[in-house]
Coordinates of C-alpha atoms and ligand atoms in Angstrom, one line a residue:
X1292 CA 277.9 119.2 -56.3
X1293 CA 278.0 118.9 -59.9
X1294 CA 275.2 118.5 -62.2
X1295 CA 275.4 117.4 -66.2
X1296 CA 271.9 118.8 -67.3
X1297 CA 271.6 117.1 -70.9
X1298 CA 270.0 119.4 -73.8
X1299 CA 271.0 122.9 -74.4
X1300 CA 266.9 124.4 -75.1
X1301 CA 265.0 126.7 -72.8
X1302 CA 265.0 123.8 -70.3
X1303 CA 268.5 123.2 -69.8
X1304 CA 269.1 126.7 -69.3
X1305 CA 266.1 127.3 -67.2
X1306 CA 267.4 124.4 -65.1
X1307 CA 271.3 125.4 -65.3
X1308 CA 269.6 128.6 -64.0
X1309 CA 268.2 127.1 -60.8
X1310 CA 271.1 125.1 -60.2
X1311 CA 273.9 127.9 -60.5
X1312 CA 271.8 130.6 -58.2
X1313 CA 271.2 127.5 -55.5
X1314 CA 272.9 128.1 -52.1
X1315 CA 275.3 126.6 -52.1
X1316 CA 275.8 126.8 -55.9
X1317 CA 276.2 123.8 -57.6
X1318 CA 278.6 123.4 -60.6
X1319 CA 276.8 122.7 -64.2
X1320 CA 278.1 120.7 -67.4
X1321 CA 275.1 121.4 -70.1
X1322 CA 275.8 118.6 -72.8
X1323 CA 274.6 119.3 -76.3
X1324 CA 274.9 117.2 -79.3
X1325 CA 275.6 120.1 -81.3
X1326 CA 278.0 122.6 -81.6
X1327 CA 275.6 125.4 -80.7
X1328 CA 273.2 126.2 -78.0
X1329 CA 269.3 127.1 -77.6
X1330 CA 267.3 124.6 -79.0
X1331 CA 264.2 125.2 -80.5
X1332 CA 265.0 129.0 -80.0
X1333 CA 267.8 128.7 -82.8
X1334 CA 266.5 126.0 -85.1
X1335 CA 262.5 125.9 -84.2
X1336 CA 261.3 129.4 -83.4
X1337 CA 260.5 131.0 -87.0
X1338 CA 263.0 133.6 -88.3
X1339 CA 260.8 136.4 -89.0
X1340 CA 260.4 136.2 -85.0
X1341 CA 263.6 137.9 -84.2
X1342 CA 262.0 139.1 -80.8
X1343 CA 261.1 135.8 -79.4
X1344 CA 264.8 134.3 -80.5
X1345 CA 265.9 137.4 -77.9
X1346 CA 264.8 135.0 -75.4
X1347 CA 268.6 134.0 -76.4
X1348 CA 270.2 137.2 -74.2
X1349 CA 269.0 135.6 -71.2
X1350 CA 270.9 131.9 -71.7
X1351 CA 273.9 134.1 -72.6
X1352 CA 273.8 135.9 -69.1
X1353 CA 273.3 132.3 -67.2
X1354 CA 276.1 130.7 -69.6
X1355 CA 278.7 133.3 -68.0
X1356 CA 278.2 132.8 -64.9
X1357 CA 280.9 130.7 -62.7
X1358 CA 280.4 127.3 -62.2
X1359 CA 278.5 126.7 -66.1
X1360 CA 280.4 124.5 -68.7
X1361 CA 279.1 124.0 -72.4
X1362 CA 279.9 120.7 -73.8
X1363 CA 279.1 120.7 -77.5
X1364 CA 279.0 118.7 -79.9
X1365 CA 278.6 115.7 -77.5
X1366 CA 275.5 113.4 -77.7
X1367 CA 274.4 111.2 -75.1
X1368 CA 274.1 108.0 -76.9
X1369 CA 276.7 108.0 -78.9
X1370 CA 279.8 109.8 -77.0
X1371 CA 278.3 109.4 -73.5
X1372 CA 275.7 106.9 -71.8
X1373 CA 273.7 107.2 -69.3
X1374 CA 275.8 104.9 -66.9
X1375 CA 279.1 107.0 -67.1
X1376 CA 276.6 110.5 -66.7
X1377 CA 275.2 108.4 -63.2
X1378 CA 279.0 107.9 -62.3
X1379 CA 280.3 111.2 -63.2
X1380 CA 278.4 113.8 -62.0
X1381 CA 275.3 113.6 -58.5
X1382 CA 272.8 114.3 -60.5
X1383 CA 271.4 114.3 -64.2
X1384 CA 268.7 116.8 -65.2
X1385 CA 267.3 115.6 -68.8
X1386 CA 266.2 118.3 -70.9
X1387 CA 266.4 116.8 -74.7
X1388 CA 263.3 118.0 -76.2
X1389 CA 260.9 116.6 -78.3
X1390 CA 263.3 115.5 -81.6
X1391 CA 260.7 113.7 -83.7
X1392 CA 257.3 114.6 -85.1
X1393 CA 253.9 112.3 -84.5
X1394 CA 252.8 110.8 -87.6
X1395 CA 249.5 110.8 -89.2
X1396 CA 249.2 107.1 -90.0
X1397 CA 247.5 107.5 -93.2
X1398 CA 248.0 105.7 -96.5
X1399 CA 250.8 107.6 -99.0
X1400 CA 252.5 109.5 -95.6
X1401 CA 255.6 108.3 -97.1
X1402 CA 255.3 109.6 -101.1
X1403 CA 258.0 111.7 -101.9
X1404 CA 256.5 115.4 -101.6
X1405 CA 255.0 114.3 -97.9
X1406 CA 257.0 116.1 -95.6
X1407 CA 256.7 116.5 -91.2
X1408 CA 256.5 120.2 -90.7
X1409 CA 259.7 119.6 -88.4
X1410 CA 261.9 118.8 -91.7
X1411 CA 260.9 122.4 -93.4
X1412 CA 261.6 124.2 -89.2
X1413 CA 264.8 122.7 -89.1
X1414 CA 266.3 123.5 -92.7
X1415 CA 264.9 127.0 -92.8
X1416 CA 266.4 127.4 -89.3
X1417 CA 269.7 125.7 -90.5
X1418 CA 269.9 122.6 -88.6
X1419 CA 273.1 121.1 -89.7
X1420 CA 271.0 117.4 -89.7
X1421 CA 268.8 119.0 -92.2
X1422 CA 270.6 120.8 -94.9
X1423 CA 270.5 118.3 -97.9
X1424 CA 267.0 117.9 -97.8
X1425 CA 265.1 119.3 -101.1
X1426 CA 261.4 120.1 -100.7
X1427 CA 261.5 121.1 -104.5
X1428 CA 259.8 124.5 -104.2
X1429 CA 259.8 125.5 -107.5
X1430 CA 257.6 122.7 -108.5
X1431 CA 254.8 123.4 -105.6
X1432 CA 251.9 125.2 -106.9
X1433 CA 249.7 124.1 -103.9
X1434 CA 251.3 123.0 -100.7
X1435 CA 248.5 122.1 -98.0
X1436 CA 249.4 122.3 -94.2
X1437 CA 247.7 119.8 -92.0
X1438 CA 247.4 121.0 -88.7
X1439 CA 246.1 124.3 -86.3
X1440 CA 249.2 124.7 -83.9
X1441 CA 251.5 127.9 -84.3
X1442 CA 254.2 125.7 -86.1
X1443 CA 251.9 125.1 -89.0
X1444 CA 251.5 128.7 -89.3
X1445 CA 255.0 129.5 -89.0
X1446 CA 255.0 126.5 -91.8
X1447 CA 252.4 128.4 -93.7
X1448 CA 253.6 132.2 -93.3
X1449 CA 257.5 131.5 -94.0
X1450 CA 256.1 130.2 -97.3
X1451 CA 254.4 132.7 -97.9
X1452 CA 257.0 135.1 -97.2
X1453 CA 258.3 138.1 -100.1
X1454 CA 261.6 138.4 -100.9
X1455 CA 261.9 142.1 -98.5
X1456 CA 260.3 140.0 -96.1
X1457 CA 263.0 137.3 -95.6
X1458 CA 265.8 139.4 -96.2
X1459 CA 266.6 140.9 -92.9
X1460 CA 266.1 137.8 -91.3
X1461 CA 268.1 134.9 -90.3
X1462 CA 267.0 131.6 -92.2
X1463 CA 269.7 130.4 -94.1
X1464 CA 270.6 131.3 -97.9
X1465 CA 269.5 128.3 -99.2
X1466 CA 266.1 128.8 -97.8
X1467 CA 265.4 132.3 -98.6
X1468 CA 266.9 131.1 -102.4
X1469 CA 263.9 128.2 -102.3
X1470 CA 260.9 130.3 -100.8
X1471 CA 262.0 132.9 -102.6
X1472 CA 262.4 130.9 -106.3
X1473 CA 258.9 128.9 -105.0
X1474 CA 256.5 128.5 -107.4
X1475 CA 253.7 128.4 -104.8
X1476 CA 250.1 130.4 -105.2
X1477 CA 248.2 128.7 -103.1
X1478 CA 248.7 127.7 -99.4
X1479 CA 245.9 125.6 -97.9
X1480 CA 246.5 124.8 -93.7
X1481 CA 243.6 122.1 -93.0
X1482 CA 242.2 121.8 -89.4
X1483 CA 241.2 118.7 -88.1
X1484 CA 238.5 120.6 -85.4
X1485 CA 236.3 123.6 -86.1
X1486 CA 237.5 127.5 -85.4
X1487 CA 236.7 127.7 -81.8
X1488 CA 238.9 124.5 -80.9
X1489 CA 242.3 125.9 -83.1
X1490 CA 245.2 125.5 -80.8
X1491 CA 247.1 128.7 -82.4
X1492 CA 247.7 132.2 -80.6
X1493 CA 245.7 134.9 -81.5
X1494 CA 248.9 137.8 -82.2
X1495 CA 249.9 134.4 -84.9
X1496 CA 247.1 134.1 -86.6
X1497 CA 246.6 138.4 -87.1
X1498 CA 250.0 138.3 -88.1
X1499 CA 249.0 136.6 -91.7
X1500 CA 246.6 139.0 -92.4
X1501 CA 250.0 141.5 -92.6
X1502 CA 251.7 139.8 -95.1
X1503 CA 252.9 141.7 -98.4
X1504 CA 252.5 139.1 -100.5
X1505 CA 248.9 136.7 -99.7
X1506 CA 245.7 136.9 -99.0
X1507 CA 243.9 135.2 -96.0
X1508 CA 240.6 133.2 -97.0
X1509 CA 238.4 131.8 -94.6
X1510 CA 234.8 130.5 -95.9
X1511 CA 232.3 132.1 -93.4
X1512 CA 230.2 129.0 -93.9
X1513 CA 232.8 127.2 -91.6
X1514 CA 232.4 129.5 -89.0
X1515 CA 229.0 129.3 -88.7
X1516 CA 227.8 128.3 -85.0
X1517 CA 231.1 128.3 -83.7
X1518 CA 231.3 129.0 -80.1
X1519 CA 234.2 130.2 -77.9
X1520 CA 235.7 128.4 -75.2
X1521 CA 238.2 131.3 -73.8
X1522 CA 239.4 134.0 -74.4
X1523 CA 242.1 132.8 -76.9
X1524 CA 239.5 130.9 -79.2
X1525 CA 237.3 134.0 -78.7
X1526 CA 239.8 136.8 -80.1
X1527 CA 240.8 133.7 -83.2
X1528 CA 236.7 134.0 -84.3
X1529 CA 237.4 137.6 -84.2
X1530 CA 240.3 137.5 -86.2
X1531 CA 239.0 135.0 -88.3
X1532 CA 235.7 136.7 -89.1
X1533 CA 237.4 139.2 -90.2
X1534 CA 239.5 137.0 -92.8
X1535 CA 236.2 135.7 -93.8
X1536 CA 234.7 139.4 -94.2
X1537 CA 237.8 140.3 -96.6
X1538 CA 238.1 141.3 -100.4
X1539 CA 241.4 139.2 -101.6
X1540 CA 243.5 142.2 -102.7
X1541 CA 245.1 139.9 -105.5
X1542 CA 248.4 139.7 -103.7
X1543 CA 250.5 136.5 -105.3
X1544 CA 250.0 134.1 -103.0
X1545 CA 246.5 132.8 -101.3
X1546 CA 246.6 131.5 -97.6
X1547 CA 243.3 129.5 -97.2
X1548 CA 242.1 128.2 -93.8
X1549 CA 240.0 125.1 -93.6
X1550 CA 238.3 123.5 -90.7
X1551 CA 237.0 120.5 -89.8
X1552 CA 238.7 118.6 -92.4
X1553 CA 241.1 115.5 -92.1
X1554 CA 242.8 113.8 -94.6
X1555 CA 242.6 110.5 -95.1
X1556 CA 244.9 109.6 -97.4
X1557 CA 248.0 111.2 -99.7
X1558 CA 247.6 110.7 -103.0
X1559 CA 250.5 110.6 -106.1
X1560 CA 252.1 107.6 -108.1
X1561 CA 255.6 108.8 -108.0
X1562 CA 255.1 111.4 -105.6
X1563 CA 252.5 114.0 -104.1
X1564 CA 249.6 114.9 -106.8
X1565 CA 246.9 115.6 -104.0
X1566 CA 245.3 114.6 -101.0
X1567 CA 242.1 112.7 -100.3
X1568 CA 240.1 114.7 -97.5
X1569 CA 237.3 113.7 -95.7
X1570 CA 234.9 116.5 -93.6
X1571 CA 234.6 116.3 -90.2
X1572 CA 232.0 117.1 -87.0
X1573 CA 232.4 117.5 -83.8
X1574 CA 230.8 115.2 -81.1
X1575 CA 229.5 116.4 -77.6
X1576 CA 233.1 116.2 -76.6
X1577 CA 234.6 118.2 -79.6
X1578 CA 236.6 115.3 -81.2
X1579 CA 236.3 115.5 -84.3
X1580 CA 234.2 112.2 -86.2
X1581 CA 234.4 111.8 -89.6
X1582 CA 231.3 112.3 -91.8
X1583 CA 231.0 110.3 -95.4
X1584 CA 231.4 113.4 -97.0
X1585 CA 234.6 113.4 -99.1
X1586 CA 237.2 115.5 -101.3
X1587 CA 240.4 115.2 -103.5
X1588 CA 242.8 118.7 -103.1
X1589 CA 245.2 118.7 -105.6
X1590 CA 248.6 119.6 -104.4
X1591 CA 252.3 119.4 -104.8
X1592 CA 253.5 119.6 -101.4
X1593 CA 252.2 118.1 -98.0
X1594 CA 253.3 119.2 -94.6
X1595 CA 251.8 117.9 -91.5
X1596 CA 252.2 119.6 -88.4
X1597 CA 250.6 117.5 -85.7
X1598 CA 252.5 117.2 -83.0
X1599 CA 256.5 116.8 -81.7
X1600 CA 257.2 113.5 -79.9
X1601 CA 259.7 112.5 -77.6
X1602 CA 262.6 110.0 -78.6
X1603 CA 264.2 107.3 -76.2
X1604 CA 267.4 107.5 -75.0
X1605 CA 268.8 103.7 -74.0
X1606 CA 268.9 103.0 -70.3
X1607 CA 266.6 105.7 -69.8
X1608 CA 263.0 105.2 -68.9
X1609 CA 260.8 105.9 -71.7
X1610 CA 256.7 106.0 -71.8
X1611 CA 255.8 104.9 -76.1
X1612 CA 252.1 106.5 -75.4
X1613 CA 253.2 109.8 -74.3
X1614 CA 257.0 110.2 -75.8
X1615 CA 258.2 111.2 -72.6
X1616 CA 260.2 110.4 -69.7
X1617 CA 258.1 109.2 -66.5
X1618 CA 258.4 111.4 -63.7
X1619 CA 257.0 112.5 -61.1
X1620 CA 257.1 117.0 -61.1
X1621 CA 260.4 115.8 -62.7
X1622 CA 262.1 113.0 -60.4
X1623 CA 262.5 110.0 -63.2
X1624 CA 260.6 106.9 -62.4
X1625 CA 261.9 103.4 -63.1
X1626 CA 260.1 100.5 -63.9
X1627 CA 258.3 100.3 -60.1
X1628 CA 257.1 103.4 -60.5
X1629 CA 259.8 104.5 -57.4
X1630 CA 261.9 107.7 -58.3
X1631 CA 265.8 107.1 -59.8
X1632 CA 268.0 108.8 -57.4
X1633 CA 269.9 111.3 -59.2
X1634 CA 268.2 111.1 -61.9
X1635 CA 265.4 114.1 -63.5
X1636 CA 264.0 115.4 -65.9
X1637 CA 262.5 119.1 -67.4
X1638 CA 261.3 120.7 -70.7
X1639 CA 259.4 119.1 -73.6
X1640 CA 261.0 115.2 -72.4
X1641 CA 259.2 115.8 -69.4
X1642 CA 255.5 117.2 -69.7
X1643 CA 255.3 116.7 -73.5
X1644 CA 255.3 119.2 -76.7
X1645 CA 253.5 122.0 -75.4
X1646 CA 253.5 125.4 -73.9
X1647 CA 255.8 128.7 -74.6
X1648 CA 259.3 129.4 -73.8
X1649 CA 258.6 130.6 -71.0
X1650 CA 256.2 127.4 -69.6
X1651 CA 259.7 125.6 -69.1
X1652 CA 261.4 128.3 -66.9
X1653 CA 258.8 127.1 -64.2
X1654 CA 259.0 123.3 -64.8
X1655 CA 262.6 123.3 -65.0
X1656 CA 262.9 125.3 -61.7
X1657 CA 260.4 122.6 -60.0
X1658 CA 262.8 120.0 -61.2
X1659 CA 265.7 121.6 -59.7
X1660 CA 263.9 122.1 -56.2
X1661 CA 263.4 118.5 -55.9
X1662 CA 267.0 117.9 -57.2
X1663 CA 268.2 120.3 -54.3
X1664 CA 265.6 118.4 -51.6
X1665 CA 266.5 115.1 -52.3
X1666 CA 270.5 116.4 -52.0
X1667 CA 269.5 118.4 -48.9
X1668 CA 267.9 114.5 -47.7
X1669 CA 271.0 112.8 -48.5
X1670 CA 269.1 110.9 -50.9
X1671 CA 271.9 111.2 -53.8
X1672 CA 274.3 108.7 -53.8
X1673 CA 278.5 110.0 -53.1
X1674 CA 280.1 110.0 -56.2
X1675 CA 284.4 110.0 -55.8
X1676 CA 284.7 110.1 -59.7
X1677 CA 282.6 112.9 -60.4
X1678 CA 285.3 115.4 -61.0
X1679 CA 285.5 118.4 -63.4
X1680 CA 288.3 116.6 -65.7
X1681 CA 286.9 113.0 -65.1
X1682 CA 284.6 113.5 -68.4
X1683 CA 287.1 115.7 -70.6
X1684 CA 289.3 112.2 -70.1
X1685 CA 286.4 110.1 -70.7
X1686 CA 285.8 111.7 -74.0
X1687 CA 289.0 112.3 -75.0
X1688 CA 289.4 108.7 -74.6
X1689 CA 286.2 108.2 -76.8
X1690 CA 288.0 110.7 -79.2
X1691 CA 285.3 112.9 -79.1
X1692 CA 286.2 116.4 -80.0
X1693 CA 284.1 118.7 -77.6
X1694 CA 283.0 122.1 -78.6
X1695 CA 283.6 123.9 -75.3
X1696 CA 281.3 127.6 -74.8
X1697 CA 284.6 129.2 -76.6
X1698 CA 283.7 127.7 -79.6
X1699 CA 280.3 128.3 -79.7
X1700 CA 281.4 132.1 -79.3
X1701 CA 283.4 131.8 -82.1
X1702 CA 280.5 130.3 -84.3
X1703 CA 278.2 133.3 -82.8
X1704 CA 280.8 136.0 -83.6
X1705 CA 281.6 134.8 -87.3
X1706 CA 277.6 134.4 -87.8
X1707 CA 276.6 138.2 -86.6
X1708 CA 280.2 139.5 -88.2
X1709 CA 278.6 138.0 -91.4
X1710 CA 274.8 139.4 -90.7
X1711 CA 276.0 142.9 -89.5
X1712 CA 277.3 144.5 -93.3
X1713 CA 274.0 142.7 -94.8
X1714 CA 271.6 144.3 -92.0
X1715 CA 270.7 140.6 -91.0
X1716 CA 270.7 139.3 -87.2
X1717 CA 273.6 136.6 -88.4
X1718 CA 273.6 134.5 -91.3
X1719 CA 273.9 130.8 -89.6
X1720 CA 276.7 128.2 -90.4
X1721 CA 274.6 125.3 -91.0
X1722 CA 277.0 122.4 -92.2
X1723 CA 278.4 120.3 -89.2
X1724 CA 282.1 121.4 -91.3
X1725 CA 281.3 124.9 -90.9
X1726 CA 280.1 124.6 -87.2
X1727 CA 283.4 122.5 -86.3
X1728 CA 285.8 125.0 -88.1
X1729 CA 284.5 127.8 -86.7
X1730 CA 284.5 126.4 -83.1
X1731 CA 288.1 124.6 -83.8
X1732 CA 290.2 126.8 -81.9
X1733 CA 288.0 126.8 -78.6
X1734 CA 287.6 122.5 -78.6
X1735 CA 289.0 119.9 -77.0
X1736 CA 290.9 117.6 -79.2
X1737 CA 290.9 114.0 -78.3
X1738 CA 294.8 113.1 -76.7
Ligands
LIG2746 P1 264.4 122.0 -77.0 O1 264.4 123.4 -77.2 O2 264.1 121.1 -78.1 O3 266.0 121.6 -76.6 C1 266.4 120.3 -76.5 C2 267.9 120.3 -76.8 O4 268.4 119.0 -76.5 C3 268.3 120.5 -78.2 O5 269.3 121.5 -78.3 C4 268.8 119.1 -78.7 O6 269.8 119.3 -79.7 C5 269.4 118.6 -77.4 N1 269.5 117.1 -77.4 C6 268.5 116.2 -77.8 N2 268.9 115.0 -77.7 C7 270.2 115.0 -77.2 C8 271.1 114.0 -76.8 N3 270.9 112.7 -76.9 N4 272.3 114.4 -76.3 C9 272.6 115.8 -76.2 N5 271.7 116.7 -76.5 C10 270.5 116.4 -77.0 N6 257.7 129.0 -78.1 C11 257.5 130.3 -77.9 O7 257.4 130.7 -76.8 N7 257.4 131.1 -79.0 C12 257.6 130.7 -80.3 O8 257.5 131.4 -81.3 C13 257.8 129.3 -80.5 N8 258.0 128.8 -81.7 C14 258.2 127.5 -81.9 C15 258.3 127.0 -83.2 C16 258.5 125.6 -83.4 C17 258.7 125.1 -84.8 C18 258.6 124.7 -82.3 C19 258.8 123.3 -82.5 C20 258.4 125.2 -81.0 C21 258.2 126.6 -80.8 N9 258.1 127.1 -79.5 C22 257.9 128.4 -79.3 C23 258.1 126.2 -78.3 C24 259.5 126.2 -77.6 O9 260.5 126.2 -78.6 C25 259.6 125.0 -76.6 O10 258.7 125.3 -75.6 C26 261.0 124.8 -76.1 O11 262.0 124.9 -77.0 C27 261.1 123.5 -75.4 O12 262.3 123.4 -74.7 P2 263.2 122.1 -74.4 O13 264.4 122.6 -73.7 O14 262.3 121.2 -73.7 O15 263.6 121.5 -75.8

């Protein structure tokens, strides 16, 4: 059997995983539309987290085993649609992520200055998509966060980050140059919901009370009355009465957390000059209603960090409301609401923006079970054309130049060859040019 599992993040590899180690094993192309592999754990996780992007190792051991082809470099969409992947392989496993951010619907979103958190991930990361982009640092004094998920504090701690701090990591040497030359002294993250209902991680949120270069301020008045409601929200008021019990030491920066406040509006002529906030309280279900109670923030910057959101891929099924891919534990659903033979789905497409790594290492290998049962039941359809050359010709044809797992190598090798004499982890190509050359010698060139 062979299997094209679409997406190159924790997913696809969780699900390549599955599929290589079923009896009998069944034969994987992973298509990416970049030259490199890993998703969010190259160009999402935060930098500073060199630990967590270890998680790499692991995709590394299931890319070498027999039967596992890389296709970089190759979108569906644009090189391959979903018709030829239905022709050319048994089954497609869909594991594409979350690619866009939600939006916060509020007048002046779109002023220069306004920014999606995912924007600032992506260029500090060195997402080739995302290098031009210039958040003009130097001219923030105040950048507010909006948002209480771990990406707006990796928003808000990489910001905040010292020049000894950066430097052994991996973000790219533009970014470090920007954070670095920032003119920021004040970081302000504003939570929509009070203390106790912050979706950050507890070992996150200590971790800014570390940093060389700010101070953590909390106003204690906010967390008056605030009640746990586990364990995680329970060690956060810890952590956060603590912030709120601190002497700032003076450090350069200030990292202020604020709760139960929205904003309502962005506010600038020619580009961000503040935001309009309005204070919120919770109702017997913990939403958050807004009182009449209002203020103006001044600020350079905005980033909001509200949520990731699913994008459509054409002839695919696609729920707006949720941003992700109907299924059923991961069998897509057409129109009727009847399974797609052949056709699946796993990761952040499939259950939405949420949860660890590790979270899709389970819901990838329930995918795959189902994919393996409905083979098992004879419910895939034969396929004559899905042979291993069948889509090198196809996108040769396309003159598409594929960036095979070689290639990638040779991108990884050049990027720790550089990092090794500086003491970094690598330092990241992050132009497609760069990527491309790099990879040249291990592609496929159209015929
Ligand atoms: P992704 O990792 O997004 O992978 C999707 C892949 O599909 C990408 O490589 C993309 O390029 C590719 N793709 C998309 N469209 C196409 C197409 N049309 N054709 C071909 N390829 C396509 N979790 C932790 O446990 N610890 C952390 O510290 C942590 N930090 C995070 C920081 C940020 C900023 C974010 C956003 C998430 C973080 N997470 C963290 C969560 C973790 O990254 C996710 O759970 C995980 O990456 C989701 O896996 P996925 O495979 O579904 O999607």
């Amino acid at each position: 059997m062979r299997v094209a599992v679409v997406g190159s993040g924790p997913a696809g590899f969780y699900a390549a995983a599955a599929l290589l180690g079923a009896d009998p094993p069944v034969e994987v192309d992973m298509i990416e539309r970049l030259p490199t592999p890993w998703g969010l754990v190259r160009l999402g996780v935060a930098p500073d987290h060199p630990k967590i992007k270890s998680v790499s190792r692991a995709f590394e051991r299931i890319a070498e085993q027999p039967g596992f082809r890389f296709l970089g470099d190759v979108e569906v969409g644009r090189d391959l649609h979903h018709a030829d992947l239905v022709r050319l392989y048994d089954a497609v496993v869909y594991s594409v992520g979350a690619q866009t951010d939600r939006r916060m619907e509020i007048p002046g979103e779109d002023l220069p200055g306004s920014w999606a958190a995912t924007e600032l991930v992506a260029w500090y990361n060195g997402h080739p998509d995302y290098q031009e982009l210039d958040f003009e640092l130097e001219r923030a004094r105040r950048v507010v966060v909006v948002g209480a998920g771990n990406v707006a504090l990796d928003v808000v701690r990489m910001l905040a980050l010292t020049p000894e701090e950066l430097g052994p990591t991996d973000t790219t040497d533009a970014a470090i140059a920007a954070i670095c030359g920032a003119g920021i002294e004040e970081i302000v993250m504003v939570a929509r919901r009070g203390p106790a209902q912050a979706a950050f991680t507890t070992p996150e949120l200590a971790e800014l009370g570390e940093l060389a270069g700010a101070d953590v301020l909390v106003d204690p008045a906010e967390l008056a009355g605030a009640e746990p409601k586990d364990t995680n929200s329970e060690r956060n008021l810890e952590v956060l009465r603590g912030y709120a019990a601190r002497e700032p030491e003076g450090k350069p920066k200030r990292i202020l957390l604020r709760f139960f406040r929205s904003p309502v509006a962005i506010l600038g002529e020619e580009q961000v000059e503040g935001v309009e906030l309005v204070r919120n309280e919770l109702d017997e279900n913990e939403r958050a209603v807004p009182t009449g109670e209002r203020e103006t923030l001044d600020c350079e910057l905005v980033f909001r960090s509200v949520g990731y959101r699913g994008v459509a891929l054409a002839e695919v099924p696609f729920d707006e409301r949720s941003g992700t891919i109907p299924n059923d534990r991961g069998r897509v659903l057409g129109p009727e609401g009847k399974p797609l033979p052949g056709v699946y789905c796993a990761g952040w497409i499939k259950r939405g923006p949420s949860g660890v790594i590790g979270t899709n290492k389970k819901d990838a290998t329930e995918t795959v079970e189902l994919l393996l049962e409905d083979a098992a039941a004879g419910r895939l359809a034969a396929k004559p054309e899905a042979t291993a050359d069948a889509v090198l010709d196809l996108l040769a044809e396309r003159g598409a130049t594929v960036v095979m797992y070689a290639g990638w190598t040779a991108i990884d090798e050049a990027e720790r060859g550089a990092g090794e004499k500086l003491g970094r982890p690598r330092v990241k190509l992050c132009t497609w040019d760069e990527l491309r050359t790099a990879a040249e010698g291990a592609s496929t060139t159209p015929a």
